[in-house]
PDB file of C-alpha atoms in Angstrom:
ATOM      1  CA  MET H1047     122.473 -89.880 -21.043  1.00 71.00           C
ATOM      2  CA  THR H1048     120.250 -88.904 -18.117  1.00 75.00           C
ATOM      3  CA  ARG H1049     120.942 -90.585 -14.777  1.00 85.00           C
ATOM      4  CA  PHE H1050     118.711 -90.461 -11.711  1.00 84.00           C
ATOM      5  CA  HIS H1051     120.217 -91.006  -8.270  1.00 91.00           C
ATOM      6  CA  ARG H1052     117.988 -91.755  -5.266  1.00 92.00           C
ATOM      7  CA  PRO H1053     120.005 -91.628  -2.023  1.00 96.00           C
ATOM      8  CA  GLY H1054     118.475 -93.037   1.150  1.00 96.00           C
ATOM      9  CA  SER H1055     120.302 -90.782   3.620  1.00 97.00           C
ATOM     10  CA  LEU H1056     121.618 -87.239   3.853  1.00 97.00           C
ATOM     11  CA  GLU H1057     125.178 -88.555   4.051  1.00 97.00           C
ATOM     12  CA  GLU H1058     124.710 -90.494   0.828  1.00 97.00           C
ATOM     13  CA  ALA H1059     123.081 -87.488  -0.845  1.00 97.00           C
ATOM     14  CA  THR H1060     125.851 -85.038   0.053  1.00 98.00           C
ATOM     15  CA  THR H1061     128.526 -87.563  -0.918  1.00 97.00           C
ATOM     16  CA  LEU H1062     126.936 -88.065  -4.334  1.00 96.00           C
ATOM     17  CA  LEU H1063     126.632 -84.331  -4.809  1.00 95.00           C
ATOM     18  CA  SER H1064     130.320 -83.854  -4.044  1.00 96.00           C
ATOM     19  CA  GLU H1065     131.317 -86.571  -6.516  1.00 95.00           C
ATOM     20  CA  LEU H1066     129.027 -85.810  -9.460  1.00 92.00           C
ATOM     21  CA  ASP H1067     129.675 -83.017 -11.939  1.00 88.00           C
ATOM     22  CA  ASP H1068     126.876 -80.472 -12.220  1.00 84.00           C
ATOM     23  CA  ALA H1069     124.185 -82.638 -10.587  1.00 89.00           C
ATOM     24  CA  MET H1070     120.700 -81.180 -10.119  1.00 87.00           C
ATOM     25  CA  VAL H1071     119.021 -81.730  -6.752  1.00 91.00           C
ATOM     26  CA  TYR H1072     115.249 -81.993  -6.716  1.00 84.00           C
ATOM     27  CA  GLY H1073     112.363 -82.998  -4.483  1.00 77.00           C
ATOM     28  CA  GLY H1074     109.117 -81.492  -5.683  1.00 56.00           C
ATOM     29  CA  GLY H1075     110.635 -80.833  -9.096  1.00 59.00           C
ATOM     30  CA  THR H1076     108.122 -78.170 -10.169  1.00 60.00           C
ATOM     31  CA  ALA H1077     110.655 -75.674 -11.512  1.00 62.00           C
ATOM     32  CA  ILE H1078     112.859 -78.402 -12.995  1.00 65.00           C
ATOM     33  CA  GLN H1079     110.004 -79.768 -15.094  1.00 65.00           C
ATOM     34  CA  ILE H1080     109.393 -76.301 -16.515  1.00 66.00           C
ATOM     35  CA  LEU H1081     113.069 -75.736 -17.314  1.00 65.00           C
ATOM     36  CA  LEU H1082     113.365 -79.150 -18.959  1.00 68.00           C
ATOM     37  CA  LYS H1083     110.361 -78.439 -21.178  1.00 69.00           C
ATOM     38  CA  GLN H1084     111.868 -75.077 -22.121  1.00 71.00           C
ATOM     39  CA  GLY H1085     115.109 -76.784 -23.099  1.00 68.00           C
ATOM     40  CA  ILE H1086     117.276 -74.598 -20.885  1.00 65.00           C
ATOM     41  CA  LEU H1087     118.320 -77.150 -18.286  1.00 65.00           C
ATOM     42  CA  PHE H1088     121.415 -79.099 -19.250  1.00 68.00           C
ATOM     43  CA  THR H1089     122.636 -81.807 -16.885  1.00 77.00           C
ATOM     44  CA  GLU H1090     122.963 -85.576 -16.987  1.00 81.00           C
ATOM     45  CA  ASP H1091     122.655 -86.307 -13.262  1.00 89.00           C
ATOM     46  CA  PHE H1092     119.530 -85.708 -11.205  1.00 88.00           C
ATOM     47  CA  LEU H1093     119.630 -86.236  -7.450  1.00 92.00           C
ATOM     48  CA  ASP H1094     116.202 -87.177  -6.056  1.00 92.00           C
ATOM     49  CA  ILE H1095     116.288 -86.437  -2.300  1.00 95.00           C
ATOM     50  CA  SER H1096     112.686 -87.494  -1.628  1.00 92.00           C
ATOM     51  CA  GLY H1097     113.968 -90.631   0.132  1.00 94.00           C
ATOM     52  CA  VAL H1098     116.160 -88.762   2.622  1.00 97.00           C
ATOM     53  CA  PRO H1099     114.618 -89.076   6.119  1.00 97.00           C
ATOM     54  CA  GLY H1100     113.465 -85.929   7.944  1.00 96.00           C
ATOM     55  CA  LEU H1101     113.143 -83.610   4.954  1.00 97.00           C
ATOM     56  CA  ASN H1102     109.342 -83.822   5.064  1.00 97.00           C
ATOM     57  CA  ASP H1103     109.081 -82.929   8.759  1.00 97.00           C
ATOM     58  CA  VAL H1104     107.953 -79.725  10.469  1.00 97.00           C
ATOM     59  CA  VAL H1105     109.269 -79.560  14.030  1.00 97.00           C
ATOM     60  CA  LEU H1106     108.178 -76.955  16.556  1.00 96.00           C
ATOM     61  CA  THR H1107     111.102 -75.476  18.484  1.00 93.00           C
ATOM     62  CA  ASP H1108     111.198 -73.081  21.437  1.00 92.00           C
ATOM     63  CA  GLY H1109     111.267 -70.039  19.189  1.00 93.00           C
ATOM     64  CA  GLY H1110     109.925 -71.203  15.869  1.00 97.00           C
ATOM     65  CA  PHE H1111     109.819 -74.000  13.310  1.00 97.00           C
ATOM     66  CA  ARG H1112     112.342 -76.267  11.694  1.00 98.00           C
ATOM     67  CA  VAL H1113     110.781 -76.937   8.305  1.00 98.00           C
ATOM     68  CA  GLY H1114     112.296 -79.735   6.231  1.00 98.00           C
ATOM     69  CA  SER H1115     113.149 -78.682   2.704  1.00 98.00           C
ATOM     70  CA  LEU H1116     110.659 -81.113   1.107  1.00 97.00           C
ATOM     71  CA  VAL H1117     107.637 -79.837   3.039  1.00 97.00           C
ATOM     72  CA  SER H1118     105.074 -78.638   0.514  1.00 96.00           C
ATOM     73  CA  LEU H1119     104.031 -75.024   0.113  1.00 97.00           C
ATOM     74  CA  ARG H1120     100.459 -76.179   0.634  1.00 98.00           C
ATOM     75  CA  HIS H1121     101.335 -77.540   4.069  1.00 98.00           C
ATOM     76  CA  MET H1122     102.811 -74.174   5.055  1.00 98.00           C
ATOM     77  CA  GLU H1123      99.614 -72.505   3.884  1.00 98.00           C
ATOM     78  CA  THR H1124      97.229 -74.808   5.761  1.00 98.00           C
ATOM     79  CA  SER H1125      99.146 -75.873   8.887  1.00 98.00           C
ATOM     80  CA  GLU H1126      97.298 -74.807  12.037  1.00 97.00           C
ATOM     81  CA  ASP H1127     100.598 -74.303  13.862  1.00 97.00           C
ATOM     82  CA  VAL H1128     101.966 -72.043  11.127  1.00 97.00           C
ATOM     83  CA  ARG H1129      98.714 -70.092  10.926  1.00 98.00           C
ATOM     84  CA  ARG H1130      98.739 -69.589  14.686  1.00 97.00           C
ATOM     85  CA  LEU H1131     102.398 -68.798  15.291  1.00 97.00           C
ATOM     86  CA  ALA H1132     103.470 -67.255  11.962  1.00 98.00           C
ATOM     87  CA  PRO H1133     100.285 -66.129  10.166  1.00 98.00           C
ATOM     88  CA  LEU H1134     102.156 -63.890   7.717  1.00 98.00           C
ATOM     89  CA  VAL H1135     104.126 -66.935   6.525  1.00 98.00           C
ATOM     90  CA  ALA H1136     100.945 -68.971   6.021  1.00 98.00           C
ATOM     91  CA  GLN H1137      99.284 -66.081   4.166  1.00 98.00           C
ATOM     92  CA  THR H1138     102.255 -65.595   1.861  1.00 98.00           C
ATOM     93  CA  TYR H1139     102.661 -69.281   1.002  1.00 98.00           C
ATOM     94  CA  GLY H1140      98.941 -69.289   0.179  1.00 97.00           C
ATOM     95  CA  LYS H1141      99.544 -66.697  -2.539  1.00 96.00           C
ATOM     96  CA  VAL H1142     102.007 -68.786  -4.558  1.00 96.00           C
ATOM     97  CA  ALA H1143     100.725 -69.653  -8.046  1.00 93.00           C
ATOM     98  CA  ASN H1144      97.790 -72.064  -7.639  1.00 93.00           C
ATOM     99  CA  PRO H1145      96.825 -75.063  -5.441  1.00 94.00           C
ATOM    100  CA  ARG H1146      98.259 -77.581  -7.923  1.00 92.00           C
ATOM    101  CA  VAL H1147     101.688 -75.944  -7.736  1.00 91.00           C
ATOM    102  CA  ARG H1148     101.484 -75.468  -3.966  1.00 95.00           C
ATOM    103  CA  ASN H1149     100.687 -79.152  -3.485  1.00 94.00           C
ATOM    104  CA  THR H1150     103.754 -80.173  -5.505  1.00 91.00           C
ATOM    105  CA  ALA H1151     106.424 -77.549  -4.879  1.00 92.00           C
ATOM    106  CA  SER H1152     108.656 -77.772  -1.805  1.00 94.00           C
ATOM    107  CA  VAL H1153     109.831 -74.979   0.462  1.00 97.00           C
ATOM    108  CA  GLY H1154     113.480 -75.784  -0.212  1.00 96.00           C
ATOM    109  CA  GLY H1155     113.068 -76.012  -3.958  1.00 92.00           C
ATOM    110  CA  ASN H1156     111.157 -72.753  -3.958  1.00 94.00           C
ATOM    111  CA  VAL H1157     113.995 -70.705  -2.472  1.00 97.00           C
ATOM    112  CA  ALA H1158     116.698 -72.680  -4.317  1.00 94.00           C
ATOM    113  CA  HIS H1159     115.045 -71.602  -7.577  1.00 90.00           C
ATOM    114  CA  GLY H1160     116.344 -68.119  -6.734  1.00 95.00           C
ATOM    115  CA  ASP H1161     113.841 -66.116  -8.750  1.00 96.00           C
ATOM    116  CA  TYR H1162     113.441 -62.490  -7.657  1.00 97.00           C
ATOM    117  CA  ARG H1163     109.652 -62.753  -8.012  1.00 97.00           C
ATOM    118  CA  LEU H1164     109.147 -65.545  -5.471  1.00 97.00           C
ATOM    119  CA  ASP H1165     106.490 -64.887  -2.823  1.00 98.00           C
ATOM    120  CA  PRO H1166     107.761 -66.682   0.337  1.00 98.00           C
ATOM    121  CA  PRO H1167     111.170 -64.979   0.670  1.00 98.00           C
ATOM    122  CA  THR H1168     109.474 -61.631   1.349  1.00 98.00           C
ATOM    123  CA  ALA H1169     107.783 -62.976   4.492  1.00 98.00           C
ATOM    124  CA  LEU H1170     110.777 -65.106   5.440  1.00 98.00           C
ATOM    125  CA  ALA H1171     112.968 -61.989   5.273  1.00 98.00           C
ATOM    126  CA  VAL H1172     110.818 -59.917   7.615  1.00 98.00           C
ATOM    127  CA  LEU H1173     110.880 -62.774  10.145  1.00 98.00           C
ATOM    128  CA  ASP H1174     114.658 -63.117   9.725  1.00 98.00           C
ATOM    129  CA  ALA H1175     114.372 -66.794   8.831  1.00 98.00           C
ATOM    130  CA  THR H1176     117.504 -68.764   8.018  1.00 98.00           C
ATOM    131  CA  LEU H1177     118.329 -71.631   5.681  1.00 98.00           C
ATOM    132  CA  GLU H1178     120.172 -74.761   6.756  1.00 98.00           C
ATOM    133  CA  LEU H1179     122.583 -75.847   4.025  1.00 98.00           C
ATOM    134  CA  SER H1180     124.279 -79.256   4.179  1.00 98.00           C
ATOM    135  CA  SER H1181     127.334 -80.725   2.445  1.00 98.00           C
ATOM    136  CA  VAL H1182     130.007 -83.319   3.143  1.00 98.00           C
ATOM    137  CA  GLU H1183     131.720 -80.603   5.199  1.00 97.00           C
ATOM    138  CA  GLY H1184     128.744 -80.314   7.557  1.00 98.00           C
ATOM    139  CA  THR H1185     125.972 -77.730   7.857  1.00 98.00           C
ATOM    140  CA  ARG H1186     125.862 -73.955   7.850  1.00 98.00           C
ATOM    141  CA  GLU H1187     123.069 -71.433   8.287  1.00 98.00           C
ATOM    142  CA  VAL H1188     122.452 -68.449   6.026  1.00 98.00           C
ATOM    143  CA  SER H1189     119.925 -65.703   6.624  1.00 98.00           C
ATOM    144  CA  VAL H1190     117.235 -65.466   3.951  1.00 98.00           C
ATOM    145  CA  ARG H1191     118.086 -61.759   3.811  1.00 98.00           C
ATOM    146  CA  GLU H1192     121.575 -62.679   2.574  1.00 98.00           C
ATOM    147  CA  PHE H1193     120.809 -65.842   0.605  1.00 98.00           C
ATOM    148  CA  PHE H1194     119.767 -64.106  -2.641  1.00 98.00           C
ATOM    149  CA  VAL H1195     123.007 -62.699  -3.984  1.00 97.00           C
ATOM    150  CA  ASP H1196     122.151 -61.388  -7.471  1.00 97.00           C
ATOM    151  CA  PHE H1197     119.766 -61.941 -10.366  1.00 97.00           C
ATOM    152  CA  GLN H1198     118.983 -65.701 -10.318  1.00 94.00           C
ATOM    153  CA  VAL H1199     122.045 -66.258  -8.090  1.00 97.00           C
ATOM    154  CA  THR H1200     121.944 -67.576  -4.519  1.00 98.00           C
ATOM    155  CA  ASP H1201     124.520 -68.376  -1.865  1.00 98.00           C
ATOM    156  CA  LEU H1202     123.850 -72.109  -2.272  1.00 98.00           C
ATOM    157  CA  GLN H1203     127.121 -73.772  -3.259  1.00 96.00           C
ATOM    158  CA  PRO H1204     127.328 -76.553  -5.896  1.00 93.00           C
ATOM    159  CA  ASP H1205     128.001 -79.205  -3.233  1.00 96.00           C
ATOM    160  CA  GLU H1206     125.239 -78.077  -0.856  1.00 97.00           C
ATOM    161  CA  ILE H1207     121.640 -79.154  -0.302  1.00 97.00           C
ATOM    162  CA  ILE H1208     119.002 -77.037   1.411  1.00 98.00           C
ATOM    163  CA  THR H1209     117.893 -79.287   4.256  1.00 98.00           C
ATOM    164  CA  ALA H1210     115.661 -76.965   6.299  1.00 98.00           C
ATOM    165  CA  LEU H1211     114.144 -73.550   6.791  1.00 98.00           C
ATOM    166  CA  LEU H1212     114.433 -72.199  10.329  1.00 98.00           C
ATOM    167  CA  ILE H1213     111.496 -69.830  10.780  1.00 98.00           C
ATOM    168  CA  PRO H1214     110.975 -67.846  13.998  1.00 98.00           C
ATOM    169  CA  HIS H1215     107.521 -67.354  15.460  1.00 97.00           C
ATOM    170  CA  GLU H1216     106.101 -63.895  14.902  1.00 98.00           C
ATOM    171  CA  PRO H1217     107.017 -61.701  17.897  1.00 97.00           C
ATOM    172  CA  PRO H1218     104.220 -61.206  20.473  1.00 96.00           C
ATOM    173  CA  GLY H1219     101.786 -58.481  19.440  1.00 96.00           C
ATOM    174  CA  SER H1220     103.091 -58.232  15.887  1.00 98.00           C
ATOM    175  CA  VAL H1221     100.766 -57.747  12.908  1.00 98.00           C
ATOM    176  CA  GLY H1222     101.527 -58.662   9.306  1.00 98.00           C
ATOM    177  CA  HIS H1223     100.086 -58.514   5.807  1.00 98.00           C
ATOM    178  CA  TYR H1224     101.161 -59.623   2.327  1.00 98.00           C
ATOM    179  CA  ALA H1225     100.183 -57.656  -0.796  1.00 98.00           C
ATOM    180  CA  LYS H1226     100.658 -59.042  -4.302  1.00 98.00           C
ATOM    181  CA  LEU H1227      99.957 -57.263  -7.589  1.00 97.00           C
ATOM    182  CA  SER H1228     100.035 -58.884 -11.036  1.00 95.00           C
ATOM    183  CA  SER H1229      99.382 -57.418 -14.478  1.00 91.00           C
ATOM    184  CA  LEU H1230      98.659 -60.438 -16.699  1.00 87.00           C
ATOM    185  CA  SER H1231      96.703 -62.904 -14.570  1.00 82.00           C
ATOM    186  CA  GLU H1232      96.170 -63.767 -10.925  1.00 77.00           C
ATOM    187  CA  ASN H1233      98.403 -66.847 -11.125  1.00 78.00           C
ATOM    188  CA  ASP H1234     101.156 -65.239 -13.194  1.00 89.00           C
ATOM    189  CA  TRP H1235     104.439 -63.943 -11.819  1.00 94.00           C
ATOM    190  CA  PRO H1236     103.742 -60.733  -9.865  1.00 96.00           C
ATOM    191  CA  CYS H1237     104.823 -57.234 -10.831  1.00 96.00           C
ATOM    192  CA  ALA H1238     105.198 -56.212  -7.200  1.00 98.00           C
ATOM    193  CA  THR H1239     104.867 -57.795  -3.768  1.00 98.00           C
ATOM    194  CA  ALA H1240     105.286 -56.510  -0.240  1.00 98.00           C
ATOM    195  CA  ALA H1241     105.273 -58.394   3.048  1.00 99.00           C
ATOM    196  CA  VAL H1242     104.946 -56.050   6.027  1.00 98.00           C
ATOM    197  CA  LEU H1243     105.315 -56.949   9.690  1.00 98.00           C
ATOM    198  CA  ALA H1244     104.793 -54.438  12.499  1.00 98.00           C
ATOM    199  CA  VAL H1245     106.738 -55.481  15.601  1.00 98.00           C
ATOM    200  CA  PRO H1246     106.048 -53.577  18.847  1.00 97.00           C
ATOM    201  CA  GLU H1247     109.073 -52.532  20.865  1.00 96.00           C
ATOM    202  CA  ASP H1248     109.261 -50.557  24.144  1.00 95.00           C
ATOM    203  CA  ASP H1249     108.997 -47.031  22.696  1.00 96.00           C
ATOM    204  CA  PHE H1250     108.241 -47.609  19.025  1.00 97.00           C
ATOM    205  CA  VAL H1251     106.952 -50.096  16.453  1.00 98.00           C
ATOM    206  CA  GLU H1252     109.446 -51.567  14.015  1.00 98.00           C
ATOM    207  CA  ILE H1253     107.989 -51.728  10.509  1.00 98.00           C
ATOM    208  CA  ARG H1254     109.705 -54.501   8.531  1.00 98.00           C
ATOM    209  CA  ILE H1255     109.194 -54.693   4.767  1.00 99.00           C
ATOM    210  CA  GLY H1256     110.090 -57.491   2.366  1.00 98.00           C
ATOM    211  CA  LEU H1257     109.905 -56.620  -1.341  1.00 98.00           C
ATOM    212  CA  GLY H1258     109.552 -59.073  -4.216  1.00 98.00           C
ATOM    213  CA  ALA H1259     109.651 -58.631  -8.028  1.00 98.00           C
ATOM    214  CA  LEU H1260     110.963 -55.091  -7.557  1.00 98.00           C
ATOM    215  CA  ALA H1261     114.722 -55.665  -7.883  1.00 98.00           C
ATOM    216  CA  PRO H1262     117.086 -58.417  -9.101  1.00 98.00           C
ATOM    217  CA  THR H1263     116.738 -60.054  -5.660  1.00 98.00           C
ATOM    218  CA  THR H1264     114.282 -60.058  -2.777  1.00 98.00           C
ATOM    219  CA  ARG H1265     114.880 -56.872  -0.768  1.00 98.00           C
ATOM    220  CA  TYR H1266     114.463 -56.144   2.945  1.00 98.00           C
ATOM    221  CA  VAL H1267     114.154 -52.736   4.621  1.00 98.00           C
ATOM    222  CA  ALA H1268     112.852 -51.505   7.982  1.00 98.00           C
ATOM    223  CA  PHE H1269     112.173 -48.332   9.919  1.00 98.00           C
ATOM    224  CA  ASP H1270     110.803 -47.296  13.308  1.00 98.00           C
ATOM    225  CA  MET H1271     107.293 -45.912  13.672  1.00 98.00           C
ATOM    226  CA  THR H1272     107.474 -43.581  16.652  1.00 98.00           C
ATOM    227  CA  PRO H1273     104.480 -42.531  18.811  1.00 97.00           C
ATOM    228  CA  ASP H1274     104.347 -39.073  17.201  1.00 97.00           C
ATOM    229  CA  MET H1275     103.796 -40.488  13.686  1.00 98.00           C
ATOM    230  CA  ASN H1276     100.262 -40.700  12.326  1.00 97.00           C
ATOM    231  CA  ASP H1277      99.110 -43.277   9.767  1.00 98.00           C
ATOM    232  CA  GLN H1278      99.794 -41.086   6.746  1.00 98.00           C
ATOM    233  CA  GLU H1279     103.301 -40.253   7.928  1.00 98.00           C
ATOM    234  CA  THR H1280     103.966 -43.947   8.510  1.00 98.00           C
ATOM    235  CA  VAL H1281     102.772 -44.849   5.016  1.00 98.00           C
ATOM    236  CA  GLU H1282     104.924 -42.112   3.484  1.00 98.00           C
ATOM    237  CA  ALA H1283     107.972 -43.293   5.453  1.00 98.00           C
ATOM    238  CA  ALA H1284     107.353 -46.873   4.298  1.00 98.00           C
ATOM    239  CA  ILE H1285     107.074 -45.856   0.651  1.00 98.00           C
ATOM    240  CA  GLU H1286     110.202 -43.711   0.884  1.00 98.00           C
ATOM    241  CA  ILE H1287     112.376 -46.461   2.336  1.00 98.00           C
ATOM    242  CA  ALA H1288     110.917 -49.073  -0.036  1.00 98.00           C
ATOM    243  CA  ASP H1289     111.626 -46.775  -2.981  1.00 98.00           C
ATOM    244  CA  SER H1290     115.286 -46.703  -1.996  1.00 98.00           C
ATOM    245  CA  ALA H1291     115.478 -50.490  -2.370  1.00 98.00           C
ATOM    246  CA  MET H1292     113.593 -50.805  -5.660  1.00 98.00           C
ATOM    247  CA  ASP H1293     115.357 -51.505  -8.940  1.00 98.00           C
ATOM    248  CA  PRO H1294     112.628 -53.069 -11.116  1.00 98.00           C
ATOM    249  CA  ILE H1295     113.357 -55.159 -14.199  1.00 98.00           C
ATOM    250  CA  ALA H1296     111.244 -54.342 -17.249  1.00 97.00           C
ATOM    251  CA  ASP H1297     109.608 -57.250 -19.076  1.00 95.00           C
ATOM    252  CA  VAL H1298     106.339 -58.195 -20.782  1.00 94.00           C
ATOM    253  CA  ARG H1299     104.504 -57.516 -17.520  1.00 94.00           C
ATOM    254  CA  GLY H1300     105.427 -53.854 -17.497  1.00 96.00           C
ATOM    255  CA  SER H1301     108.113 -51.190 -17.602  1.00 97.00           C
ATOM    256  CA  ALA H1302     110.419 -50.462 -14.701  1.00 98.00           C
ATOM    257  CA  SER H1303     108.500 -47.280 -13.838  1.00 98.00           C
ATOM    258  CA  TYR H1304     105.180 -49.139 -13.961  1.00 97.00           C
ATOM    259  CA  LYS H1305     106.474 -51.812 -11.599  1.00 98.00           C
ATOM    260  CA  ALA H1306     107.888 -49.194  -9.246  1.00 98.00           C
ATOM    261  CA  THR H1307     104.463 -47.566  -9.129  1.00 98.00           C
ATOM    262  CA  LEU H1308     102.858 -50.901  -8.327  1.00 98.00           C
ATOM    263  CA  GLY H1309     105.528 -51.460  -5.704  1.00 98.00           C
ATOM    264  CA  ARG H1310     104.515 -48.278  -3.924  1.00 98.00           C
ATOM    265  CA  VAL H1311     100.870 -49.340  -4.142  1.00 98.00           C
ATOM    266  CA  ALA H1312     101.671 -52.779  -2.676  1.00 98.00           C
ATOM    267  CA  VAL H1313     103.650 -51.247   0.186  1.00 98.00           C
ATOM    268  CA  GLU H1314     100.878 -48.788   0.974  1.00 98.00           C
ATOM    269  CA  GLU H1315      98.223 -51.520   0.873  1.00 98.00           C
ATOM    270  CA  ALA H1316     100.196 -53.757   3.231  1.00 98.00           C
ATOM    271  CA  VAL H1317     101.109 -50.961   5.648  1.00 98.00           C
ATOM    272  CA  ARG H1318      97.585 -49.532   5.814  1.00 98.00           C
ATOM    273  CA  THR H1319      96.159 -53.009   6.446  1.00 98.00           C
ATOM    274  CA  VAL H1320      98.623 -53.508   9.290  1.00 98.00           C
ATOM    275  CA  LEU H1321      97.916 -50.069  10.766  1.00 98.00           C
ATOM    276  CA  LYS H1322      94.184 -50.694  10.615  1.00 97.00           C
ATOM    277  CA  GLU H1323      94.673 -53.862  12.658  1.00 95.00           C
ATOM    278  CA  ILE H1324      96.925 -52.070  15.139  1.00 94.00           C
ATOM    279  CA  ASN H1325      94.426 -49.227  15.581  1.00 89.00           C
ATOM    280  CA  ARG H1326      91.615 -51.736  16.087  1.00 82.00           C
ATOM    281  CA  ASP H1327      93.515 -53.199  19.029  1.00 68.00           C
TER     282      ASP H1327
END
């Protein structure tokens, strides 16, 4: 027997989650609908958090955004504030699936899904965003870089709800780009993705790289581009450090070696685009 619970407050939602056995939390419900149709989702209790106040809000803070977990991917793509203060985030959210999915799916549900091929976590990782997780015990924050534990496994505990993403503004003078490569169709799961953010420091530029679809979890690596490095040396350094983090999973979209090759191409595309922008300045 399927039961739907619709709490009207966060306290009620976390209490229900602590009391129910194997309840499924949902807001946008995009992934859940797919899993139900595939017959691989088995639970009797569904917790609809769409009525919990504040989960649809985006609040500007001194250093970034507090994005409620039910904010749509489409909002993150089109928000003028996000485009202005975190353009790499807006660009990456705009690459997820198609407009229909982006209008329905939520930012919290997206990361809770835990798939290694998700687009947003790559950009969220390079910005060192964190997730706010709530339970009857209170709230805790987990870095996106540490949230994805293993293949389809996250650090979200059974009694916790993702209530917000805490996303910093891009550092002053930084330049970013997101590259996505697919083998079957434009809207299919990608074979390789790379979010790159170049962050200027006093004597060097930190090159941050988020990798998606290239290992059992989203991966993050970084290195310093020093003044004596030319563009080609920077690209080679980026590919080398990205290679060290890759562990592709073979599937119908390609072999592990094929995906690794595409991963190197994605990293090079993103880094060269960033360097071109830096050189233009």
